[in-house]
Tab-separated table of C-alpha atoms in Angstrom:
chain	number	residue	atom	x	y	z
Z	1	UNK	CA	-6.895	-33.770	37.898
Z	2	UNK	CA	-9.346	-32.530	35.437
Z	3	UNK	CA	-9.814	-36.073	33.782
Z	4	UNK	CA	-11.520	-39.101	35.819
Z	5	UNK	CA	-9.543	-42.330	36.363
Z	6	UNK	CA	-10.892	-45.225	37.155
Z	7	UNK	CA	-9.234	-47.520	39.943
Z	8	UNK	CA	-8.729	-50.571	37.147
Z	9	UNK	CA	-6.688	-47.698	34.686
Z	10	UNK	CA	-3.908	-47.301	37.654
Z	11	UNK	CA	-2.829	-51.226	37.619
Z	12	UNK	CA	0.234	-52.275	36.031
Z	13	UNK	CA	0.055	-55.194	33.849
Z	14	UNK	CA	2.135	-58.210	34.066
Z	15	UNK	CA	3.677	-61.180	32.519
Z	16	UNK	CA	2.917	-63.887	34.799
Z	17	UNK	CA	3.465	-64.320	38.487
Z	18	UNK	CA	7.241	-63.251	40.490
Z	19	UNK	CA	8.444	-66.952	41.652
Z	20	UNK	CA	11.668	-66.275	41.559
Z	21	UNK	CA	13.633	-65.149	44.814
Z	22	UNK	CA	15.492	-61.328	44.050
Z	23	UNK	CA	19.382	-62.265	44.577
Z	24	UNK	CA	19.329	-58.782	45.843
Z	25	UNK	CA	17.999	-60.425	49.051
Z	26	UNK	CA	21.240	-61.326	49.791
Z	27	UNK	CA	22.760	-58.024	50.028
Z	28	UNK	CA	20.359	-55.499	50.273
Z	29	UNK	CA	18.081	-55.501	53.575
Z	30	UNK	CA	14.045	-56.168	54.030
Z	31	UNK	CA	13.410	-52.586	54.104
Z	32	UNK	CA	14.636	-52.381	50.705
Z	33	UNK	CA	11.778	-54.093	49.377
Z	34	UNK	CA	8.362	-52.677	48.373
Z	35	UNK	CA	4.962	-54.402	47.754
Z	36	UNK	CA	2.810	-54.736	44.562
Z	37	UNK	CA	-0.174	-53.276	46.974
Z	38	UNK	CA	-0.771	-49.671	45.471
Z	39	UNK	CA	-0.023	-47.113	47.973
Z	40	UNK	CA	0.160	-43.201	46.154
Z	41	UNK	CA	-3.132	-41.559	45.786
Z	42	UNK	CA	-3.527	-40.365	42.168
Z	43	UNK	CA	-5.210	-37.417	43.623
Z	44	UNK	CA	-4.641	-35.267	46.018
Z	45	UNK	CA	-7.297	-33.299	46.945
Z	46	UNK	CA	-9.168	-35.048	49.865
Z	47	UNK	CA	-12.367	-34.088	49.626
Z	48	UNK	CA	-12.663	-35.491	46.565
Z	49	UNK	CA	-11.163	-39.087	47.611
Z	50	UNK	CA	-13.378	-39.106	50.636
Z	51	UNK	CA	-16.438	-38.315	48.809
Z	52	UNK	CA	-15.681	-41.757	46.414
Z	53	UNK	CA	-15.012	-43.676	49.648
Z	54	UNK	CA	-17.731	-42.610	51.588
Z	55	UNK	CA	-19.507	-43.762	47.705
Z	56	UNK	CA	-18.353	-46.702	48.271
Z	57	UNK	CA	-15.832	-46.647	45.478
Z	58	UNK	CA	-12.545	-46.928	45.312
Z	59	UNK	CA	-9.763	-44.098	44.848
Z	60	UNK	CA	-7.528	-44.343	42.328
Z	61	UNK	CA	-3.857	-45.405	43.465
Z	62	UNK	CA	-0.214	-46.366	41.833
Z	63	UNK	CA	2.123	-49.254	42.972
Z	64	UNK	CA	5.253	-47.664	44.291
Z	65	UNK	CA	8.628	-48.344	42.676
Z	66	UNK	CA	11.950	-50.291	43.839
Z	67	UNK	CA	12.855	-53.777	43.923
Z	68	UNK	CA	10.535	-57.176	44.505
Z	69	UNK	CA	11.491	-59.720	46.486
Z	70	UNK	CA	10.217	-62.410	43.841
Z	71	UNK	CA	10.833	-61.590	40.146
Z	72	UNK	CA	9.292	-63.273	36.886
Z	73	UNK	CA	12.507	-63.266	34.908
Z	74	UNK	CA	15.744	-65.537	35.653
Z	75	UNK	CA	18.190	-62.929	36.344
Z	76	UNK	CA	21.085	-64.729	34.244
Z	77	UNK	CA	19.176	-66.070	31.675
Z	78	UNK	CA	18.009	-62.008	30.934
Z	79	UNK	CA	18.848	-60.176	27.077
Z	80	UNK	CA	17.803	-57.016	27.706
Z	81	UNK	CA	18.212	-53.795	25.241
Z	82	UNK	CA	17.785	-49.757	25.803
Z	83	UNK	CA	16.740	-47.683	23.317
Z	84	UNK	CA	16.625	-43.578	23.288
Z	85	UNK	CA	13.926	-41.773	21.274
Z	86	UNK	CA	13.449	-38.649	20.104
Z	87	UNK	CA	15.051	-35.236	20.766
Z	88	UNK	CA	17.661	-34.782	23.049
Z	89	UNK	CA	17.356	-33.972	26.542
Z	90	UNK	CA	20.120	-33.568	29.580
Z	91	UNK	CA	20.174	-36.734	31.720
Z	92	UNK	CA	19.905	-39.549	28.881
Z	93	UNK	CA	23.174	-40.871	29.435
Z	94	UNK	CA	22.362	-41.018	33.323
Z	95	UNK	CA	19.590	-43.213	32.871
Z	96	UNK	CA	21.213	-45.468	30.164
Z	97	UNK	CA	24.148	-45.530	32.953
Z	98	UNK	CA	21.988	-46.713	35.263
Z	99	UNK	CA	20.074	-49.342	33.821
Z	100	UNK	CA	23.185	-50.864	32.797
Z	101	UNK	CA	24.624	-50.859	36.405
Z	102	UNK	CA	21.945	-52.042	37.771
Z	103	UNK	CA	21.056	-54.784	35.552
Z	104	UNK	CA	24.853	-56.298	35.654
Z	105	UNK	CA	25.606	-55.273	39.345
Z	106	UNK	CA	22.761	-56.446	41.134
Z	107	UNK	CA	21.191	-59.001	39.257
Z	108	UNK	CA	24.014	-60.529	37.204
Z	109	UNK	CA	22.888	-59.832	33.829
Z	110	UNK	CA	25.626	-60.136	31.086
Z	111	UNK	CA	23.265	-59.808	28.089
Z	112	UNK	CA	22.735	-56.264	27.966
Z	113	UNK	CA	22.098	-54.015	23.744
Z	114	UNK	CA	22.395	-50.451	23.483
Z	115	UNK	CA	19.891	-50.208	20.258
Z	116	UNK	CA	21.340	-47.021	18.032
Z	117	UNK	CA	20.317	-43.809	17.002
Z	118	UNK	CA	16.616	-44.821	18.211
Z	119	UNK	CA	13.609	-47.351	16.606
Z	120	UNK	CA	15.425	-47.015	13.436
Z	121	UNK	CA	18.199	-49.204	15.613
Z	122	UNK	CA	16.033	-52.064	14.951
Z	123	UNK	CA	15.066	-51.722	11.376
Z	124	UNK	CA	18.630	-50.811	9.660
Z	125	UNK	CA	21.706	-52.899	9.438
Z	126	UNK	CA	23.822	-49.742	9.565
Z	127	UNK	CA	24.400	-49.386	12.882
Z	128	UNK	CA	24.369	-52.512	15.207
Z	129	UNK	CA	23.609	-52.646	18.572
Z	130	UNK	CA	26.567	-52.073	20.801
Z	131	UNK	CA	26.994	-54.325	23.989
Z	132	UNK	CA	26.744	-52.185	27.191
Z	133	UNK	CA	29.064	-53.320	29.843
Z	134	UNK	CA	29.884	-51.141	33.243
Z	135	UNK	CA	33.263	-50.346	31.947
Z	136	UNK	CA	31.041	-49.424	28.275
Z	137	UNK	CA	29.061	-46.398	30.773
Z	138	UNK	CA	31.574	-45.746	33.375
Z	139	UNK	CA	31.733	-41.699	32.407
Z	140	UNK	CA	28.836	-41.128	29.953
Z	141	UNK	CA	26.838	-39.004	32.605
Z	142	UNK	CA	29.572	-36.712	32.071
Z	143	UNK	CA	28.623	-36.132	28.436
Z	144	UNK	CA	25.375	-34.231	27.088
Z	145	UNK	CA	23.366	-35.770	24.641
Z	146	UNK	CA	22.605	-39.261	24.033
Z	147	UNK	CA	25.364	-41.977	23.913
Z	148	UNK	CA	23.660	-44.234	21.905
Z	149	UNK	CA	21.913	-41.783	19.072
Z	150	UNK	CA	18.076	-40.635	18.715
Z	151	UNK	CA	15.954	-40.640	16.255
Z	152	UNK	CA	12.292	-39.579	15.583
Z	153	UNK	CA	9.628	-41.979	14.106
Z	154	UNK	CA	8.367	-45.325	14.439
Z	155	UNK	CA	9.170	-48.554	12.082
Z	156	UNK	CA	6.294	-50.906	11.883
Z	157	UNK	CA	5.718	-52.543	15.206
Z	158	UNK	CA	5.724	-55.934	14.043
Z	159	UNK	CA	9.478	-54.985	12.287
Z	160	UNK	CA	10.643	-54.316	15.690
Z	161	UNK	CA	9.505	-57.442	17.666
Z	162	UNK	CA	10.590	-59.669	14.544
Z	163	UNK	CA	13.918	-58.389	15.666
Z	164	UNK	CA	13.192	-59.033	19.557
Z	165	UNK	CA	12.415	-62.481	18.536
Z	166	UNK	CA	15.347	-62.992	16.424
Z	167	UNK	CA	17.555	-61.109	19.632
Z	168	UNK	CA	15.425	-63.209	22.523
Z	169	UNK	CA	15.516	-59.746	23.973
Z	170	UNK	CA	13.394	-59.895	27.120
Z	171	UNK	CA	12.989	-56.672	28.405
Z	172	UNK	CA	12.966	-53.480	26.593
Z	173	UNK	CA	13.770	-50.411	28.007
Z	174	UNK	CA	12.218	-47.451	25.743
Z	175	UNK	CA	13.231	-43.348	27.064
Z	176	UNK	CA	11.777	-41.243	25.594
Z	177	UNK	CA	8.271	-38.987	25.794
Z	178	UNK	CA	4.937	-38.813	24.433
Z	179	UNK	CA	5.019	-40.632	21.312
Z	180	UNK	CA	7.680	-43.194	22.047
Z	181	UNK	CA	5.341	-44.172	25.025
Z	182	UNK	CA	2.741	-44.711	22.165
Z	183	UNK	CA	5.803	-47.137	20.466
Z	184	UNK	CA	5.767	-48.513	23.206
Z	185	UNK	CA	2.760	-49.708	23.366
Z	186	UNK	CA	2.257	-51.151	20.261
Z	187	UNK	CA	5.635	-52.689	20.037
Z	188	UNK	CA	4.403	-54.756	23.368
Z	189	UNK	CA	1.006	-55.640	21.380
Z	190	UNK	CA	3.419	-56.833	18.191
Z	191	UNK	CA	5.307	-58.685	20.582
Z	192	UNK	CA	2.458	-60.147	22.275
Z	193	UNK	CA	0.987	-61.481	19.134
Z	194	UNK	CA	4.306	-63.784	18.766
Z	195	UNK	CA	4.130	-64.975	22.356
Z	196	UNK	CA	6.937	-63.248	23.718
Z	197	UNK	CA	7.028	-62.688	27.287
Z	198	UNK	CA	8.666	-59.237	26.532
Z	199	UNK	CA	8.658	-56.592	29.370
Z	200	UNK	CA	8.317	-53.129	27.993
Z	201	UNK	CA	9.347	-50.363	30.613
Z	202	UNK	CA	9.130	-46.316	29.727
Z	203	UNK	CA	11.058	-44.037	31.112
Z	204	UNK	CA	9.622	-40.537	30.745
Z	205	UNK	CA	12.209	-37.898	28.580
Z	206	UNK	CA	10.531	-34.773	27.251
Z	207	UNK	CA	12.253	-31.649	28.054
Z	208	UNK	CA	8.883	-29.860	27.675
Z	209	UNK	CA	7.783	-31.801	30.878
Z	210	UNK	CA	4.539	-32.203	28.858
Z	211	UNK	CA	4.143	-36.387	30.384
Z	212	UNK	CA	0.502	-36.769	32.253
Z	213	UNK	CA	0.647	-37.541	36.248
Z	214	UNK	CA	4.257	-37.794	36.626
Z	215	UNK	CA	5.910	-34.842	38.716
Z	216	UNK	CA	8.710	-33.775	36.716
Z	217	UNK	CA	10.551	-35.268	33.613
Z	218	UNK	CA	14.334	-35.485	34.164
Z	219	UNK	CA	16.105	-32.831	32.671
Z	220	UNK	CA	13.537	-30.247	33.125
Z	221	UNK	CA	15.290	-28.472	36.093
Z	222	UNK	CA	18.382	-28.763	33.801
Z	223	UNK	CA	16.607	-26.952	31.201
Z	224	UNK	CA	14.952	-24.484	33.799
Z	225	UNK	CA	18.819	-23.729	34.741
Z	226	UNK	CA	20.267	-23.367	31.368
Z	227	UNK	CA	17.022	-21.150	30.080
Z	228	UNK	CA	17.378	-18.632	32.979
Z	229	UNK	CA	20.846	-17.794	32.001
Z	230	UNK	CA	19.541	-17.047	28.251
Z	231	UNK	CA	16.910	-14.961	30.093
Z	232	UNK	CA	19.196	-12.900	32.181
Z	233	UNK	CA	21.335	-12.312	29.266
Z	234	UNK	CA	18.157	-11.010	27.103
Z	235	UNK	CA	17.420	-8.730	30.379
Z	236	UNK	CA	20.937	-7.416	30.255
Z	237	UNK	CA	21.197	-6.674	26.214
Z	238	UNK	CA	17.860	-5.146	26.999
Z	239	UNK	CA	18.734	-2.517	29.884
Z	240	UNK	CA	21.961	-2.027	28.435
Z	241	UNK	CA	20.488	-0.080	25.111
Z	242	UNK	CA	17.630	2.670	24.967
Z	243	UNK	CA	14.649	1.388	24.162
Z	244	UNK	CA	15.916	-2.269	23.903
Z	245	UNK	CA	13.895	-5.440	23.904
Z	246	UNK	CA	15.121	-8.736	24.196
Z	247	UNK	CA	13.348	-11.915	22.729
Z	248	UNK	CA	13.702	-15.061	24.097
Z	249	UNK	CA	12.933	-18.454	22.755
Z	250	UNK	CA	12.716	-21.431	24.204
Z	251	UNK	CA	11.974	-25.054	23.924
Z	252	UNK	CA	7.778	-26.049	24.577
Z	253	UNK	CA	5.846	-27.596	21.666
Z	254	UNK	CA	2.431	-28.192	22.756
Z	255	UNK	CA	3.125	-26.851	26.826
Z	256	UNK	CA	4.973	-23.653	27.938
Z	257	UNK	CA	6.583	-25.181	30.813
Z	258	UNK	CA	10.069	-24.573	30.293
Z	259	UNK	CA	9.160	-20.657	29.275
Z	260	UNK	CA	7.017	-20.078	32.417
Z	261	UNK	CA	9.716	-21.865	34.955
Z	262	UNK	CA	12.539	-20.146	33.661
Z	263	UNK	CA	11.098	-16.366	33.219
Z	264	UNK	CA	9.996	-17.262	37.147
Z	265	UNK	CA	13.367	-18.144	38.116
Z	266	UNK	CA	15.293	-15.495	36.300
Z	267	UNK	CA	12.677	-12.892	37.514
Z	268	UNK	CA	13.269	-10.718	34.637
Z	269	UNK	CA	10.792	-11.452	31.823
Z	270	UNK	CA	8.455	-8.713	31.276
Z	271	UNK	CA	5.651	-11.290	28.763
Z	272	UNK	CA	5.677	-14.522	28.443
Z	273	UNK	CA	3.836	-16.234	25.822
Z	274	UNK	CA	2.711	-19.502	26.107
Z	275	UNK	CA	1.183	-22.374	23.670
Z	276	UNK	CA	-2.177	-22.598	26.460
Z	277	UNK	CA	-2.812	-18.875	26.630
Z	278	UNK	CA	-4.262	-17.192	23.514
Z	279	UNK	CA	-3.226	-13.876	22.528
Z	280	UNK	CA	-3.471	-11.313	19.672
Z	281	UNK	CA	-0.466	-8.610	18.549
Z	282	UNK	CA	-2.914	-5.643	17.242
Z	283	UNK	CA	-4.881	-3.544	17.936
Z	284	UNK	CA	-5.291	-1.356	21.580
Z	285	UNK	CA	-4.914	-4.189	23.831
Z	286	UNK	CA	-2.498	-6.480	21.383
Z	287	UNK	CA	0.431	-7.531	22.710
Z	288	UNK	CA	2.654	-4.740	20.581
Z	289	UNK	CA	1.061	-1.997	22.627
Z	290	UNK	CA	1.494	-2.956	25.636
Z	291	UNK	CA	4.929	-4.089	24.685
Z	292	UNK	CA	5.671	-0.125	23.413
Z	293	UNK	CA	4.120	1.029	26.512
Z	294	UNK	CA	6.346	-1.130	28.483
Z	295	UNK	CA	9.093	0.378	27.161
Z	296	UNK	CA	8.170	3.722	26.896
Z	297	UNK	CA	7.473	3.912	30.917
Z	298	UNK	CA	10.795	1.500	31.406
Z	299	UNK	CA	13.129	2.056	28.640
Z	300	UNK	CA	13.630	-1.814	28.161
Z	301	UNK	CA	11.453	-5.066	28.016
Z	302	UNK	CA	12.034	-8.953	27.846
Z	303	UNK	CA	9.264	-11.502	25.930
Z	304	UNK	CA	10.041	-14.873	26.747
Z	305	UNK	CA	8.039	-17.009	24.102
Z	306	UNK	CA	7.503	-20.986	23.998
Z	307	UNK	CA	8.014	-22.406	20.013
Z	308	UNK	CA	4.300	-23.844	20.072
Z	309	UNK	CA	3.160	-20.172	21.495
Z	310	UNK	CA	1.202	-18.289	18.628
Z	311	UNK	CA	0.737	-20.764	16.076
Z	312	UNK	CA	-2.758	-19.546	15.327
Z	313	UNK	CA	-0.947	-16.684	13.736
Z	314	UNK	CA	0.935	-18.261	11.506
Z	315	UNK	CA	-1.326	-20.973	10.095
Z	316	UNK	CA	-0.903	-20.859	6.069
Z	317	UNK	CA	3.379	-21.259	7.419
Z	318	UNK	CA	2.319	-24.307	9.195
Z	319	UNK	CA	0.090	-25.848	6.600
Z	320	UNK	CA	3.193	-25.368	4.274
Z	321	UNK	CA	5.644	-26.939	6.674
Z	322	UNK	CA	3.915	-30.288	7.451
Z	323	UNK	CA	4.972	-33.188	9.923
Z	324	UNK	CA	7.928	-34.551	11.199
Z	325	UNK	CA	9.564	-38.492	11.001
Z	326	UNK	CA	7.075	-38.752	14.253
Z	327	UNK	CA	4.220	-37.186	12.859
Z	328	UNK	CA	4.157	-33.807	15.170
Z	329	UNK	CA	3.021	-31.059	13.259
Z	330	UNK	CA	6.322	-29.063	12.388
Z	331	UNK	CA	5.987	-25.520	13.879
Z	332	UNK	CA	6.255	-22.276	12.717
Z	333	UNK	CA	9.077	-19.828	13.642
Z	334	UNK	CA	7.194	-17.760	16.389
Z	335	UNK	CA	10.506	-16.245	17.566
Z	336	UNK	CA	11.552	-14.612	14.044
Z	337	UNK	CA	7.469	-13.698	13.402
Z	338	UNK	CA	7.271	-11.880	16.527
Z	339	UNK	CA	11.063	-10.278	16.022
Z	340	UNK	CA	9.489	-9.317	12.166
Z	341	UNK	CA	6.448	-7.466	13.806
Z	342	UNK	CA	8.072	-5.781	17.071
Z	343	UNK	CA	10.260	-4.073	14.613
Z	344	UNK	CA	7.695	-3.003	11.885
Z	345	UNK	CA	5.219	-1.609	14.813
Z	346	UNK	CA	8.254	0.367	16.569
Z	347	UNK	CA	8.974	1.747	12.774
Z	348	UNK	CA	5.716	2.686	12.184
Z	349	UNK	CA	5.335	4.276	15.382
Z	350	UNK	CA	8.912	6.245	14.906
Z	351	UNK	CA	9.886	5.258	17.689
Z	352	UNK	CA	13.980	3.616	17.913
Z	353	UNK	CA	14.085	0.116	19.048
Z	354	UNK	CA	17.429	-2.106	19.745
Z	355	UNK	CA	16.043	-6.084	19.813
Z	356	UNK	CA	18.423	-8.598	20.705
Z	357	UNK	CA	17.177	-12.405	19.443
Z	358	UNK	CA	18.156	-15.460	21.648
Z	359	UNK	CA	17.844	-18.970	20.677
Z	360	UNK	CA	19.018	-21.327	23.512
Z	361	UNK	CA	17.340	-24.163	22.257
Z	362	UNK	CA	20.003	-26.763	20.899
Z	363	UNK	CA	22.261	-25.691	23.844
Z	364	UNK	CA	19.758	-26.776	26.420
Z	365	UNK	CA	19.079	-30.016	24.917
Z	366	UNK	CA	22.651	-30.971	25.301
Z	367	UNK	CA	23.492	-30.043	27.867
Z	368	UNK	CA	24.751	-32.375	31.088
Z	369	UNK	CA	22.400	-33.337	33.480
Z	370	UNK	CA	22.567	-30.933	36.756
Z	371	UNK	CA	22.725	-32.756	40.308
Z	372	UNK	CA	19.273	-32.688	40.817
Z	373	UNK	CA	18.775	-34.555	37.109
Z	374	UNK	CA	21.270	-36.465	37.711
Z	375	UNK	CA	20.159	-38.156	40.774
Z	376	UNK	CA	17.209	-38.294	39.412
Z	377	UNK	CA	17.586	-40.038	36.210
Z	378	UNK	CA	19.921	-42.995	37.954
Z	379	UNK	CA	16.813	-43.306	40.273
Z	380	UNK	CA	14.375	-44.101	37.477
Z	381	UNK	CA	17.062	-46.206	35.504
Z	382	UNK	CA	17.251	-48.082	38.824
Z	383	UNK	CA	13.502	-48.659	39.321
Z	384	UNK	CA	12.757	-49.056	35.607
Z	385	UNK	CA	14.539	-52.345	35.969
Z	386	UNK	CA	13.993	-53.754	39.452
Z	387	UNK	CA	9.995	-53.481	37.638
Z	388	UNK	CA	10.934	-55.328	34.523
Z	389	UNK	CA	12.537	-57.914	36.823
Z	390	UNK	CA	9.352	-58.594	38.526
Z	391	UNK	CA	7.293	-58.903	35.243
Z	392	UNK	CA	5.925	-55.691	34.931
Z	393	UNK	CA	5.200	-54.179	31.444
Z	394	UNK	CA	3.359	-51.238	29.731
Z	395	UNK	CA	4.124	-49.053	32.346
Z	396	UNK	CA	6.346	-45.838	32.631
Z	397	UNK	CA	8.758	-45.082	36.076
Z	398	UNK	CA	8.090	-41.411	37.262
Z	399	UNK	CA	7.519	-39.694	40.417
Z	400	UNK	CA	3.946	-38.898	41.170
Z	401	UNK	CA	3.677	-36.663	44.502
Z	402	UNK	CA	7.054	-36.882	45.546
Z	403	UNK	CA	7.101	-40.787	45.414
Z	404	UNK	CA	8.674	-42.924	42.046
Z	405	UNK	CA	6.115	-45.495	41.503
Z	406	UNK	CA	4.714	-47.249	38.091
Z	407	UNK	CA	2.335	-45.655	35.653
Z	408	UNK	CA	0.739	-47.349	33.204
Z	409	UNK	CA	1.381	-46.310	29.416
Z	410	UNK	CA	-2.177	-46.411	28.417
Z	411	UNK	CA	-3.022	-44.048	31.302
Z	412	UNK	CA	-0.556	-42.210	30.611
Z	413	UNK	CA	-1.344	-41.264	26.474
Z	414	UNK	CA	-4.667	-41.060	27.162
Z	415	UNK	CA	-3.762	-38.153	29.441
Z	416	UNK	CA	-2.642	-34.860	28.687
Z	417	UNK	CA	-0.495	-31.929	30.334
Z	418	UNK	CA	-0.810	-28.436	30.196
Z	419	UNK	CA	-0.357	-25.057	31.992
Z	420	UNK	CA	-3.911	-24.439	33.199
Z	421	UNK	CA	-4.565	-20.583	32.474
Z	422	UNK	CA	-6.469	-20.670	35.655
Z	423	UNK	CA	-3.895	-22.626	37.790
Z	424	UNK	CA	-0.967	-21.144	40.166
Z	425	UNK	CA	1.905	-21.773	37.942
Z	426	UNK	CA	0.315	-19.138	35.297
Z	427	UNK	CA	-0.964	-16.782	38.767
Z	428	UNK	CA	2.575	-16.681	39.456
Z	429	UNK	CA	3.929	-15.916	36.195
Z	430	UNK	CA	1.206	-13.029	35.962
Z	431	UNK	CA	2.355	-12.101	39.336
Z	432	UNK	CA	6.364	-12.139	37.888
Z	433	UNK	CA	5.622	-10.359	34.784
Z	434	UNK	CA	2.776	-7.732	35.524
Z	435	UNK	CA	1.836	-8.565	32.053
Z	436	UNK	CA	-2.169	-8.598	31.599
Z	437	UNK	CA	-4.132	-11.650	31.670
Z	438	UNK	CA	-5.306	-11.605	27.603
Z	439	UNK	CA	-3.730	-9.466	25.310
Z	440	UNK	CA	-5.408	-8.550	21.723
Z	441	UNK	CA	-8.842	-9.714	22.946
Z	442	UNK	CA	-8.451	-13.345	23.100
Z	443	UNK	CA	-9.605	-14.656	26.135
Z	444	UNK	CA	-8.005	-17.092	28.073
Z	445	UNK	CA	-9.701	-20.190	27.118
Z	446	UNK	CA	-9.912	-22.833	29.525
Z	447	UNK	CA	-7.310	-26.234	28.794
Z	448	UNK	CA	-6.623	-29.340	30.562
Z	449	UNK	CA	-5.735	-28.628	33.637
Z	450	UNK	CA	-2.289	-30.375	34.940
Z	451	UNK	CA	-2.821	-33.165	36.754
């Protein structure tokens, strides 16, 4: 990690002390239970926790995830609601499906919202919550998308826990990424201020994979799945015309994740341009000449390029273009830009050029989960609410080093995540590629480094 944390930053808060015995004592057996006692080193690297022992301070550690043996909330007496934020992303419906199951299967809760189309849910009239019953879920991890509607943006906090109140919701289950984390947070301040014992559990969703500390996001190896495909495709257009060139977009607004997993996994990307790594298209060592020298010693080339990669480049665009509902600068088109200039350098150079243009983006987002997602989503529905039952709130479920365990919020968006230029996930894509390190003289300016 390239950011300190401090022991005190890695504990969950709560809502009062777990009295209550877990009726999932009954059927489930002691090994089943986990301790509050944090257990997961935040970091890895043990030189670096030895030297703060040997300090005398203590190493930062997380609480690991699954069900309490006490809880703070009266299973029957529960109203809990689920709300999905933001853009779409395979494996919503999973986790939805799960919470539900798990609230009303093992410990009896009947009260149970599914808030629509998002935060707006809880500010319009138009589209009322819808009660979630097993037999409501039974097949919705079949079905891409989100069952219950997204939306970007925020309503006032204070809107929202009016509406709580009015609801006696108790626990609040928010999925979504980055900024609905924020939400998050100060919808359990708004509700705080009214004295609500309200538990307020994230679960992680950004297909970018962009959330701090946690391993993966679900849906990410979905999207790493459905990308290669659009890459293979671009290789094939590509080899199958002289001189062709296939362009790739994908999905990664701030992070090139998606763009440097799947151009690894297809094995077939030639460049790939990401939001961390600077680069320039003119001039000797621009990205246009070593694209035309690419294909004038192979005939062919694929660019795979993230939507936040190159923004620089199109500034005055950007400036026109704004924010979104959630406040996220709205981005230019880097895929049509760099389509625009490929063909106006190959003209001016005489040389022919056949460029196919993919666009996989809306197809990845809904698309159904894969088994991996799959499995993986149910597992953080399931431990997002065995947490809430035992008090916890302002904390996220993820899995940190192999291990699902609670992250705080704050932590969390104080955090960020990046492909470090200097790490082994951009070595290997160099590696893949054989592209150069900095193209048009920008320099490979260091970023936050993943954690």
């Amino acid at each position: 990690m390239s950011e300190i944390v401090r022991p005190e930053e890695t504990r969950i808060p709560r809502l009062g002390p777990a009295e209550v015995p877990s009726p999932m004592q009954a059927v489930a057996p002691p090994s089943a239970f986990v301790d509050d006692a944090p257990g997961i080193l935040l970091d890895t690297d043990w030189e670096k926790v030895r030297a703060r022992i040997e300090a005398g301070e203590e190493p930062p550690c997380l609480e690991p995830a699954g069900p309490r043996r006490r809880l703070f909330f009266r299973p029957r007496e529960v109203r809990a609601a689920i709300v999905t934020c933001g853009g779409l992303c395979p494996g919503i419906n999973d986790v939805v499906r799960a919470v539900v199951l798990t609230l009303h299967w093992h410990y009896g809760v009947r009260e149970i919202f599914g808030i629509r189309y998002g935060l707006r849910g809880f500010a319009t009239g138009d589209a009322p919550p819808l009660r979630l019953t097993p037999e409501v879920v039974r097949t919705i991890h079949h079905q891409g998308g989100s069952f219950l509607g997204s939306s970007r943006g925020t309503p006032p906090p204070e809107r929202i826990a009016e509406v709580i109140e009015r609801r006696s919701i108790d626990q609040l289950y928010m999925v979504g990424g980055d900024g609905t984390q924020r939400a998050a947070l100060a919808i359990s301040e708004a509700a705080r201020r009214r004295g609500l014992n309200l538990a307020v559990i994230g679960i992680p969703k950004t297909i970018d994979n962009d959330i701090p500390l946690v391993d993966r996001t679900f849906g990410f190896t979905t999207a790493i799945s459905v990308a290669r495909h659009a890459v293979d495709a671009a290789h094939a257009e590509a080899e199958g015309a002289y001189n062709g060139v296939g362009v790739v977009r994908l999905m990664g607004r701030e992070a090139g994740f998606i763009a440097a997993h799947a151009a690894l996994a297809s094995g077939e990307a030639n460049f790939v341009l990401v939001p961390e790594v600077p680069f320039g298209l003119d001039g000797p060592d621009g990205f246009l000449a070593h694209l035309e020298r690419r294909v004038a010693e192979r005939r062919h080339a694929v660019v795979v390029v993230a939507e936040g990669a190159g923004q620089d480049l199109l500034a005055e665009e950007r400036r026109r273009l704004g924010c979104d509902a959630s406040g996220n600068p709205r981005l230019a088109d880097i895929g049509g830009y760099l389509c625009r200039r490929i063909r106006e350098h190959f003209r001016a150079a005489g040389l022919p050029l056949t460029l196919k243009y993919i666009d996989p983006g809306y197809t990845i987002r809904s698309a159904p989960a894969v088994a991996f997602d799959a499995i993986y989503a149910q597992q953080l529905g399931q431990n997002a609410v065995h947490a809430a039952m035992a008090g916890k709130t302002e904390m996220l479920v993820g899995r940190v080093h192999g291990r699902q365990v609670h992250v705080p919020i704050r932590l969390v968006t104080r955090l960020r995540k990046r492909i470090d230029p200097g790490g082994l996930l951009w070595r290997a894509v160099l590696q893949s590629t054989g592209q150069p390190a900095r193209m048009g003289g920008a320099a490979c300016s260091p970023q936050p480094a993943s954690p």
